[in-house]
Amino acid sequence: MKTSIKLLTATAIVGAIAAIGLTATAAPGDTAKLQSAGALAFAPNGVLLIGDSAGAQVFAVETGDTAKGGSGKVEIADLTGKIAAMLGTTADQVAVNDVAVNPISGSVYLSVSRGLGADAKPVVLKADRAGAISEVKIDTLKRTSVSLSDAPAPDAKDPRGQMMRTDAITDLGFVNGQVLVAGLSNEEFSSSMRSIPYPFTAATKGASIEMYHGAHGRFETASPVRTFMTYTIDGKPNVLAAYTCTPIIRIPVEQFKPGAKIKATTITELGNRNRPLDMIGYKKGGKDYILMANSARGLMKVDAANIDKYAAIESRIADKAGMPYETFAEYANNVTQLDKIDDASAVILVADAEKKSSLKTIALP
Amino acid sequence: MKERTNTSRAGTLSARFFVACFLLVLSACGAREPSLSYVDGAVVAEGWSGQMPKEGWPGVLVVRAGEDASTPAMLGDYESSGGKLIFKPRFPLQPGVQLHASFTPRPGAEPLTASFGEPAKALVATTRVTHIYPTTDEWPANTLKMYVEFSAPMARGEAYTHVRILDDKGKVVEGPFVEIDPELWDHEGKRVTLLFDPGRIKRGLVDNETSGPPLMPGRTITIEIDPSWRDATGAPLVEKLSRTIRATDALRRPVDVKRWSVAPPNAPSDPLVVTFDRPLDHALASRAISVVKNGSPVAGEISLEKNESELRFTPSESWKPGAYTIRVDGVIEDLAGNRPGKLFDVDTSDATQSTSATPVSELTFTVR
């Protein structure tokens, strides 16, 4: 059977691991307030997905940004300094939490925190293709949200203890009409991803899927997902994800069923002491590649040819195995965010030695 | 172009924003002379009349948090009424940041400019580390996580650069924690969870086999907290913290409540005392154990003692004679992430090991 691979527009997939058993509720057109702005991703028609870890919720915002926005290269030096000035503060009080490109307009969306502590204010900004930055006023746009957490159980003896538990959303994505949310708890080492049908409806309860990792085909552990991207093989969507313990795994989306327990297939080991931060898929010269931002290796270009053919890694390996990759000296270790603009270019957030972040457009290698 | 700066010296900010009033008078006649002032956190331009220009209100009044014209304009909203154009910044101005306003009262006129602001607040170090959990000085080599608790809310995004682990030779242990983005804070921002890199703890992974666990059995490690870690006000910690731990053998036994001992209360207001067979995860032991009578939860307070190896439950109302049940939720973990009936890393080649935790375990006791 001929296999065709089409890598979809990969977005930063924010995942929030919701504790098993949590329910999702939604109120279309609701007035829920964004409490923090973290992981970003785009659903079709310019709908921006925002992961709100502090509020334990995911927002879907109709940006209305649905016209092509030019072809300029987005280059913004000292991005954090510029954002700080716009927000009336100093750069050390600003954090850019995620970057996502609207695949329709090509505008770059930024989730930002203004302030240092738990009371930091969330802001979503948009940089157009000319590099002009403006605010995306979430409160004025049509939006829906899904809560990822339950209120403390009525019999909870320790309300303070319940209040101390949080779920951090680490990545979000959209595939097959589903919003995928990955993350993990600040207490139990849980491992679920959540799959929530979009549009959100009040009656919809997202499905919680437990993620497991098998090592040597022998040891099984709960494994939170740090980042993921989607791609299709033979028209069937798959998720390529990185666990918190490094290995790259593949999961057919059809396995994302309510209550499923998925021991995903490990197809790549990246070796010691590195963290995949973001992944995008693209096609160049008729071949499929994955570009990965990695904590220790900067940008990695991974050869994704025959991605569906890699055998599961179930035996002892010495260092690395799976998909081959190359790295780039100019982006050795300072790329913190990555998203695809189009089949020829991507936007990256890079930090210099003084921790000043800049937004750059690069040609896909 | 004229420019003056009026910097408020008010020592403290009250609940309302400070008022730094400034008036520029360009001419000696008329009540509607062009002027700029700063009132309750808003820039007020007076002496303007007319409709919003095509390029929008920034064509009349632009406010920047920087002197350079290339600095992006501040985010905020404009209001126009009665000859006043008011700019309200999106967020209150941070003390120490200067606003630079430029007001063009009529087309072609020389802009009127002014700067406003308040001195930066002095940062005073008052926040300190109150606890590092586990509190025991002996940690299993496969310890999964630690919690650092502070006396006040902290800045986010600085945890992984301000906690380091030194080995018994004083050498920095590289990459002991898995660096999660966003960091794992509680709602108040007073407790952060640091997960030891599961790739180095889980058996069968490259990191585990080549780097080994961050804690080597039989050896000590020292945890150091850098005092430059900022709290939520931006101030550093009061002091550096160092704590030395001895690593013991890896702990690979499921939590088993049958190994706990229960001391029922002898008097109506005595606490129930449950002694575990090993220290448990502080956060989970605090909320995963409850006391039930006739199917209903008993209100009371839980405290963990003896390095999280003992639980004391003091009921809100006096104990009543009869049978009680201690319910333990399956999410409870020991220091190595083992749960009731399930190891953190299950050896699936061993048929006796379960791949799922016991959802609820129960113990009973009787009050006489």
XYZ file of C-alpha atoms in Angstrom, chain B residues 198-328:
131
model
C 11.860 11.193 35.247
C 14.167 10.215 32.394
C 16.906 9.706 34.975
C 14.684 7.953 37.481
C 12.730 5.616 35.252
C 14.496 2.347 34.667
C 15.206 1.457 31.076
C 15.748 4.960 29.720
C 18.979 6.304 28.260
C 19.316 9.059 30.841
C 18.847 6.595 33.675
C 21.421 4.184 32.328
C 24.086 6.672 31.311
C 23.666 9.560 33.747
C 22.125 7.656 36.617
C 19.701 9.159 39.066
C 20.477 12.618 40.438
C 20.727 11.083 43.912
C 23.284 8.272 44.276
C 22.555 5.762 47.056
C 24.797 6.097 50.094
C 26.022 9.551 49.131
C 24.969 12.984 50.181
C 23.670 15.812 48.081
C 23.284 19.437 49.013
C 20.329 21.486 47.829
C 21.148 25.155 47.411
C 18.580 27.905 46.947
C 20.061 31.040 45.434
C 18.839 34.144 47.291
C 18.657 36.140 44.053
C 15.418 34.265 43.315
C 12.875 37.098 43.236
C 9.616 37.159 45.056
C 6.477 38.530 43.402
C 7.457 42.091 44.333
C 10.821 41.665 42.628
C 12.786 41.557 45.889
C 15.379 38.843 46.483
C 15.122 36.259 49.236
C 16.370 37.123 52.694
C 19.085 34.496 52.640
C 20.655 31.597 50.842
C 19.489 28.179 51.905
C 21.566 25.004 51.925
C 20.352 21.620 53.011
C 22.235 18.346 52.909
C 20.418 15.087 52.247
C 21.658 11.511 52.343
C 20.405 9.343 49.513
C 19.286 5.855 50.393
C 18.571 2.886 48.153
C 15.871 3.281 45.540
C 12.409 2.647 46.965
C 10.429 0.208 44.846
C 7.589 -1.097 46.980
C 3.971 -0.106 46.457
C 2.308 1.874 49.203
C 0.481 -0.634 51.400
C -1.915 0.730 53.989
C -1.851 -2.619 55.791
C 1.641 -1.697 56.906
C 0.383 1.450 58.624
C -0.403 1.430 62.312
C -3.497 3.148 63.646
C -3.751 4.523 67.172
C -7.439 5.247 67.837
C -8.200 8.205 70.075
C -8.481 7.410 73.763
C -10.428 10.533 74.635
C -13.209 12.360 72.723
C -10.921 15.202 71.658
C -7.726 13.199 71.115
C -6.330 13.078 67.611
C -6.358 9.915 65.569
C -2.731 8.980 64.903
C -1.778 6.987 61.804
C 1.855 5.978 61.452
C 3.001 5.146 57.932
C 5.716 2.631 57.171
C 7.641 5.315 55.249
C 7.405 9.071 54.675
C 4.746 10.005 52.114
C 4.442 12.839 49.636
C 3.507 15.862 51.713
C 0.930 17.392 49.392
C -0.855 14.153 48.569
C -0.896 12.756 52.096
C -2.480 16.044 53.188
C -5.495 15.629 50.931
C -5.792 11.935 49.971
C -6.615 10.595 53.435
C -10.027 11.101 54.998
C -11.969 9.750 57.940
C -15.490 8.459 57.371
C -18.257 7.377 59.748
C -21.357 5.626 58.451
C -20.394 6.663 54.918
C -20.143 10.363 55.740
C -16.897 12.294 55.978
C -15.835 13.454 59.414
C -14.838 17.119 59.579
C -11.488 17.810 61.147
C -7.925 18.941 60.637
C -5.034 16.926 59.324
C -1.432 17.519 60.204
C 1.606 15.595 59.073
C 4.326 14.983 61.625
C 7.634 13.184 61.952
C 8.867 13.996 58.484
C 5.572 13.118 56.831
C 5.574 9.618 58.300
C 2.731 10.279 60.730
C -0.723 11.731 60.232
C -2.751 13.274 63.012
C -6.431 13.880 62.488
C -8.215 16.071 65.016
C -12.006 16.072 64.566
C -13.942 19.335 64.640
C -16.405 17.724 67.007
C -15.702 15.108 69.641
C -15.375 11.504 68.552
C -18.464 9.417 69.107
C -18.266 5.775 70.079
C -18.377 3.384 67.163
C -16.608 2.285 64.010
C -14.742 4.682 61.731
C -13.064 4.143 58.390
C -9.850 5.724 57.128
C -10.130 6.122 53.359
C -6.992 6.480 51.286
